[in-house]
């Protein structure tokens, strides 16, 4: 009788211990009701509860994931995930941020002065799709302009401009229309992409200007140079694109493409450094020439030299004027000895057809 009583007591203690363990496991789940669990089903019930916990990511991990995807602040991510229509769904949370967070952030930063920023370029020399573009985007601080989110957006604008075949090379790009009608490589409208960038960076971001160059010659070659690049970025504080074409259609031209592209890149570097205003003397507006002549005449008003001598002096001074403002007449700053740009290009069998320069100016 003593042995039978001890055995019953042992079984009772074992059963109580099993129920206690399962009750503790159940208390960590969303429901607070405690079910009676028999010893035979206790192991599978506890395992099922643990598995359910592991299958549901924590709020902290969801917030972290959403921040990495959008760059939005932590509190904004929490609001998005807890919204009634979202219910911790990452895709829906991203959409919620676009609708609510971006609009709110844009309204807060609108009107702030944006003097920093970056310039991005896109160049393609492929067959019938030859094109070169530059895009300048402004931010409030240098710190923001050096961020990956910002530089990625700048580059996406330059890339999208290259695919916008409707733009006329001679006309400035209508920025508002361009932003609301053009998509990036991911199929997102640039206006939406801009709002996402504002949400991530929390600064006023403005697409300042876009320039599109289309080839003026069948065999044109584009090359560019970006100065003051941001870390891990293709964008910088200033950039230039140059277009050249072969002087003759020689069969040997194809073998010189690599050499020519390197020469044009050096010329783009020169453009960034020398900052020419015009391509050559023929492209200088008559108004600018007349103004320069008037300045020169005023300088020599008291010289009492004969008119024909004054005219020769003015002609000589105009040559110096052209050397300062015309690309083809400038001394090449990248080539040793500083030979004239026109002579350098002609020695390679090339003619300069055009250039574009864009930079952040304060």
Coordinates of N, CA and C in Angstrom, one line a residue, residues 206-344:
X206 N 15.8 69.9 -55.3 CA 15.2 70.5 -56.5 C 16.0 70.0 -57.7
X207 N 15.3 69.6 -58.7 CA 15.9 69.3 -60.0 C 16.1 70.6 -60.7
X208 N 17.3 71.1 -60.7 CA 17.6 72.5 -61.2 C 17.6 72.6 -62.7
X209 N 18.3 71.7 -63.4 CA 18.4 71.8 -64.8 C 18.8 70.4 -65.5
X210 N 18.4 70.2 -66.7 CA 18.7 69.0 -67.5 C 19.1 69.4 -68.9
X211 N 20.2 68.9 -69.4 CA 20.6 69.2 -70.7 C 20.8 67.9 -71.5
X212 N 20.2 67.9 -72.7 CA 20.3 66.7 -73.6 C 21.0 67.1 -74.9
X213 N 22.1 66.3 -75.2 CA 22.8 66.5 -76.4 C 22.6 65.3 -77.4
X214 N 22.2 65.7 -78.6 CA 22.0 64.6 -79.6 C 23.1 64.8 -80.6
X215 N 23.5 63.8 -81.3 CA 24.6 63.9 -82.2 C 24.3 64.8 -83.4
X216 N 25.2 65.6 -83.8 CA 25.1 66.5 -85.0 C 25.6 65.8 -86.2
X217 N 26.3 64.7 -86.0 CA 26.9 64.0 -87.2 C 26.8 62.5 -87.0
X218 N 26.7 61.8 -88.1 CA 26.5 60.3 -88.0 C 27.5 59.6 -87.2
X219 N 28.8 60.1 -87.3 CA 29.9 59.4 -86.7 C 30.4 60.1 -85.4
X220 N 29.5 60.9 -84.8 CA 29.9 61.7 -83.6 C 30.3 60.8 -82.5
X221 N 31.2 61.3 -81.6 CA 31.6 60.6 -80.4 C 31.4 61.5 -79.3
X222 N 30.7 61.0 -78.2 CA 30.5 61.7 -77.0 C 31.5 61.2 -75.9
X223 N 32.0 62.1 -75.1 CA 32.7 61.7 -73.9 C 32.5 62.8 -72.8
X224 N 32.7 62.4 -71.6 CA 32.5 63.4 -70.5 C 33.4 63.2 -69.3
X225 N 33.3 64.1 -68.4 CA 34.2 64.1 -67.2 C 33.4 64.7 -66.1
X226 N 33.5 64.0 -64.9 CA 32.8 64.5 -63.7 C 33.9 64.9 -62.7
X227 N 33.8 66.1 -62.2 CA 34.8 66.6 -61.2 C 34.1 66.6 -59.8
X228 N 35.0 66.4 -58.8 CA 34.5 66.4 -57.4 C 33.5 65.4 -57.1
X229 N 33.8 64.1 -57.4 CA 32.8 63.0 -57.2 C 32.5 62.8 -55.8
X230 N 31.2 62.5 -55.5 CA 30.8 62.1 -54.2 C 31.3 60.6 -53.9
X231 N 31.5 60.2 -52.7 CA 31.9 58.9 -52.4 C 31.0 57.8 -53.0
X232 N 31.7 56.8 -53.6 CA 30.9 55.7 -54.2 C 29.8 56.2 -55.2
X233 N 30.1 57.2 -56.0 CA 29.1 57.8 -56.8 C 29.7 58.1 -58.2
X234 N 28.8 58.2 -59.2 CA 29.2 58.6 -60.5 C 29.0 60.1 -60.7
X235 N 28.4 60.8 -59.7 CA 28.1 62.2 -59.8 C 29.1 63.1 -59.0
X236 N 29.1 64.3 -59.4 CA 30.1 65.2 -58.8 C 29.6 66.7 -58.7
X237 N 30.5 67.6 -58.3 CA 30.1 69.0 -58.2 C 30.0 69.7 -59.5
X238 N 30.7 69.2 -60.5 CA 30.6 69.8 -61.9 C 30.9 68.7 -62.9
X239 N 30.4 68.9 -64.1 CA 30.7 67.9 -65.2 C 30.6 68.5 -66.5
X240 N 31.2 67.9 -67.5 CA 31.2 68.4 -68.9 C 31.0 67.3 -69.8
X241 N 30.4 67.5 -71.0 CA 30.2 66.5 -72.0 C 30.7 67.2 -73.3
X242 N 31.5 66.5 -74.2 CA 32.0 67.1 -75.4 C 31.6 66.1 -76.6
X243 N 31.2 66.8 -77.7 CA 31.0 66.0 -78.9 C 32.0 66.3 -80.0
X244 N 32.6 65.3 -80.6 CA 33.5 65.5 -81.7 C 33.1 64.6 -82.8
X245 N 33.6 64.8 -84.0 CA 33.3 63.9 -85.2 C 34.6 63.9 -86.0
X246 N 34.8 62.8 -86.7 CA 36.0 62.6 -87.6 C 36.0 63.7 -88.7
X247 N 37.1 64.2 -89.0 CA 37.2 65.2 -90.2 C 36.9 64.5 -91.5
X248 N 37.4 63.3 -91.6 CA 37.2 62.5 -92.9 C 36.6 61.1 -92.5
X249 N 36.0 60.5 -93.5 CA 35.4 59.2 -93.3 C 36.3 58.1 -93.8
X250 N 37.5 58.0 -93.2 CA 38.5 57.0 -93.5 C 38.1 55.7 -93.0
X251 N 38.4 54.6 -93.7 CA 38.2 53.2 -93.3 C 38.9 52.9 -91.9
X252 N 40.0 53.7 -91.7 CA 40.8 53.4 -90.5 C 40.1 54.0 -89.2
X253 N 39.1 54.7 -89.4 CA 38.5 55.4 -88.2 C 38.1 54.5 -87.1
X254 N 37.6 53.3 -87.4 CA 37.1 52.4 -86.4 C 38.3 51.9 -85.5
X255 N 39.5 51.9 -86.0 CA 40.6 51.5 -85.2 C 41.1 52.6 -84.2
X256 N 40.6 53.8 -84.4 CA 41.0 54.9 -83.6 C 40.0 55.3 -82.6
X257 N 38.9 54.6 -82.5 CA 37.8 55.0 -81.6 C 38.3 55.1 -80.1
X258 N 39.0 54.1 -79.7 CA 39.5 54.2 -78.3 C 40.4 55.4 -78.0
X259 N 41.3 55.6 -79.0 CA 42.2 56.8 -78.8 C 41.4 58.1 -78.8
X260 N 40.4 58.2 -79.7 CA 39.6 59.4 -79.8 C 38.8 59.6 -78.5
X261 N 38.2 58.5 -78.0 CA 37.4 58.7 -76.8 C 38.2 59.2 -75.6
X262 N 39.5 58.7 -75.5 CA 40.4 59.2 -74.5 C 40.7 60.7 -74.7
X263 N 40.9 61.1 -75.9 CA 41.2 62.5 -76.3 C 40.1 63.4 -75.9
X264 N 38.8 62.9 -76.2 CA 37.6 63.7 -75.9 C 37.4 63.8 -74.4
X265 N 37.7 62.8 -73.7 CA 37.6 62.8 -72.2 C 38.5 63.9 -71.7
X266 N 39.8 63.9 -72.2 CA 40.7 65.0 -71.8 C 40.2 66.4 -72.1
X267 N 39.5 66.5 -73.2 CA 39.0 67.8 -73.6 C 37.8 68.2 -72.6
X268 N 37.1 67.2 -72.2 CA 36.0 67.4 -71.2 C 36.6 67.9 -69.9
X269 N 37.7 67.3 -69.5 CA 38.4 67.8 -68.3 C 38.9 69.2 -68.5
X270 N 39.3 69.6 -69.6 CA 39.7 70.9 -69.9 C 38.5 71.9 -69.8
X271 N 37.4 71.5 -70.3 CA 36.2 72.3 -70.3 C 35.8 72.6 -68.8
X272 N 35.9 71.6 -67.9 CA 35.5 71.8 -66.5 C 36.5 72.8 -65.9
X273 N 37.8 72.7 -66.3 CA 38.8 73.6 -65.7 C 38.7 75.0 -66.3
X274 N 38.6 75.1 -67.6 CA 38.7 76.4 -68.3 C 37.4 77.1 -68.4
X275 N 36.3 76.4 -68.3 CA 34.9 77.0 -68.4 C 34.7 77.9 -69.6
X276 N 34.9 77.4 -70.8 CA 34.6 78.2 -72.0 C 33.1 78.6 -72.1
X277 N 32.8 79.7 -72.8 CA 31.4 80.1 -72.9 C 30.8 79.7 -74.3
X278 N 31.7 79.7 -75.3 CA 31.3 79.4 -76.7 C 32.2 78.4 -77.3
X279 N 31.7 77.8 -78.4 CA 32.4 76.7 -79.1 C 33.6 77.3 -79.8
X280 N 33.3 78.3 -80.7 CA 34.4 78.9 -81.5 C 33.9 80.3 -81.8
X281 N 34.8 81.2 -82.5 CA 34.4 82.6 -82.7 C 33.1 82.8 -83.5
X282 N 32.8 81.8 -84.4 CA 31.6 81.9 -85.2 C 30.3 81.8 -84.4
X283 N 30.4 81.2 -83.2 CA 29.2 81.0 -82.3 C 29.1 82.2 -81.3
X284 N 30.0 83.1 -81.3 CA 29.9 84.2 -80.4 C 28.8 85.2 -80.9
X285 N 27.8 85.6 -80.1 CA 26.8 86.5 -80.6 C 27.3 87.8 -81.0
X286 N 26.8 88.4 -82.0 CA 27.3 89.7 -82.5 C 27.2 90.8 -81.4
X287 N 26.2 90.7 -80.5 CA 26.0 91.6 -79.4 C 27.2 91.5 -78.5
X288 N 27.7 90.3 -78.2 CA 28.8 90.2 -77.3 C 30.1 90.8 -77.9
X289 N 30.2 90.6 -79.2 CA 31.4 91.1 -79.9 C 31.4 92.7 -79.9
X290 N 30.2 93.2 -80.2 CA 30.1 94.7 -80.2 C 30.4 95.3 -78.9
X291 N 29.9 94.6 -77.8 CA 30.1 95.1 -76.5 C 31.6 95.1 -76.1
X292 N 32.3 94.0 -76.6 CA 33.7 93.9 -76.3 C 34.5 95.0 -77.1
X293 N 34.1 95.3 -78.3 CA 34.7 96.3 -79.1 C 34.6 97.7 -78.4
X294 N 33.4 97.9 -77.9 CA 33.1 99.2 -77.2 C 34.0 99.4 -76.0
X295 N 34.2 98.3 -75.3 CA 35.1 98.3 -74.1 C 36.5 98.6 -74.5
X296 N 37.0 98.0 -75.6 CA 38.4 98.2 -76.1 C 38.6 99.6 -76.6
X297 N 37.5 100.2 -77.2 CA 37.6 101.5 -77.7 C 37.7 102.6 -76.6
X298 N 36.9 102.3 -75.6 CA 37.0 103.2 -74.4 C 38.3 103.2 -73.7
X299 N 39.0 102.0 -73.7 CA 40.3 101.9 -73.1 C 41.3 102.7 -73.8
X300 N 41.2 102.8 -75.2 CA 42.2 103.4 -76.0 C 41.7 104.8 -76.5
X301 N 40.7 105.4 -75.8 CA 40.1 106.7 -76.2 C 41.2 107.8 -76.2
X302 N 42.1 107.7 -75.3 CA 43.1 108.8 -75.1 C 44.4 108.5 -75.8
X303 N 44.5 107.4 -76.6 CA 45.7 107.0 -77.2 C 46.1 107.9 -78.4
X304 N 45.2 108.6 -79.0 CA 45.4 109.5 -80.1 C 46.1 108.8 -81.3
X305 N 45.8 107.5 -81.5 CA 46.3 106.7 -82.6 C 45.4 106.9 -83.8
X306 N 45.9 106.7 -85.0 CA 45.0 106.8 -86.2 C 44.0 105.7 -86.1
X307 N 42.8 105.9 -86.7 CA 41.7 104.9 -86.7 C 42.1 103.5 -87.2
X308 N 42.9 103.5 -88.3 CA 43.3 102.2 -88.9 C 44.2 101.4 -87.9
X309 N 45.0 102.1 -87.1 CA 45.9 101.5 -86.2 C 45.1 101.0 -85.0
X310 N 44.1 101.8 -84.6 CA 43.2 101.4 -83.5 C 42.4 100.1 -83.9
X311 N 42.0 100.1 -85.2 CA 41.3 98.9 -85.7 C 42.1 97.6 -85.6
X312 N 43.4 97.7 -85.9 CA 44.3 96.6 -85.9 C 44.5 96.1 -84.4
X313 N 44.6 97.1 -83.5 CA 44.8 96.8 -82.1 C 43.5 96.1 -81.6
X314 N 42.4 96.6 -82.0 CA 41.1 96.0 -81.5 C 41.0 94.6 -82.0
X315 N 41.4 94.3 -83.3 CA 41.3 93.0 -83.9 C 42.2 92.0 -83.1
X316 N 43.4 92.5 -82.7 CA 44.3 91.7 -82.0 C 43.8 91.4 -80.6
X317 N 43.2 92.4 -80.0 CA 42.6 92.2 -78.6 C 41.4 91.3 -78.7
X318 N 40.7 91.3 -79.8 CA 39.5 90.4 -79.9 C 40.0 88.9 -80.0
X319 N 41.2 88.7 -80.6 CA 41.7 87.3 -80.6 C 42.0 86.8 -79.2
X320 N 42.5 87.7 -78.4 CA 42.7 87.4 -77.0 C 41.3 87.1 -76.3
X321 N 40.3 87.9 -76.6 CA 39.0 87.7 -76.1 C 38.5 86.3 -76.5
X322 N 38.6 85.9 -77.7 CA 38.2 84.6 -78.2 C 39.0 83.5 -77.5
X323 N 40.2 83.7 -77.2 CA 41.0 82.7 -76.5 C 40.6 82.4 -75.1
X324 N 39.9 83.4 -74.6 CA 39.4 83.3 -73.2 C 38.0 82.6 -73.1
X325 N 37.2 82.9 -74.2 CA 35.8 82.4 -74.1 C 35.4 81.3 -75.1
X326 N 36.2 81.0 -76.1 CA 35.9 80.0 -77.1 C 36.8 78.8 -76.9
X327 N 36.1 77.6 -76.8 CA 36.8 76.4 -76.6 C 37.9 76.1 -77.6
X328 N 37.6 76.2 -78.9 CA 38.6 75.8 -79.9 C 39.8 76.7 -79.9
X329 N 39.7 77.9 -79.3 CA 40.8 78.9 -79.3 C 41.6 78.9 -78.0
X330 N 41.1 78.1 -77.0 CA 41.8 78.1 -75.7 C 43.0 77.2 -75.8
X331 N 44.0 77.5 -74.9 CA 45.1 76.6 -74.7 C 44.7 75.4 -73.9
X332 N 45.0 74.2 -74.5 CA 44.5 73.0 -73.8 C 45.2 72.8 -72.5
X333 N 44.5 72.8 -71.4 CA 45.0 72.8 -70.1 C 45.5 71.4 -69.6
X334 N 45.1 70.3 -70.4 CA 45.4 69.0 -70.0 C 46.6 68.4 -70.8
X335 N 46.8 69.0 -72.0 CA 47.9 68.6 -72.9 C 49.2 69.4 -72.5
X336 N 50.3 68.7 -72.5 CA 51.6 69.3 -72.2 C 51.9 70.4 -73.1
X337 N 52.4 71.5 -72.6 CA 52.7 72.7 -73.4 C 51.6 73.6 -73.7
X338 N 50.3 73.2 -73.4 CA 49.2 74.0 -73.6 C 48.9 74.4 -75.1
X339 N 49.0 73.5 -76.0 CA 48.7 73.8 -77.4 C 47.2 74.2 -77.6
X340 N 46.9 74.9 -78.6 CA 45.5 75.3 -78.9 C 44.6 74.1 -79.1
X341 N 43.4 74.1 -78.5 CA 42.5 73.0 -78.6 C 42.2 72.6 -80.0
X342 N 42.0 73.5 -80.9 CA 41.7 73.2 -82.3 C 42.8 72.5 -82.9
X343 N 44.0 72.9 -82.7 CA 45.2 72.2 -83.3 C 45.3 70.7 -82.7
X344 N 45.1 70.6 -81.4 CA 45.2 69.2 -80.8 C 44.2 68.3 -81.5

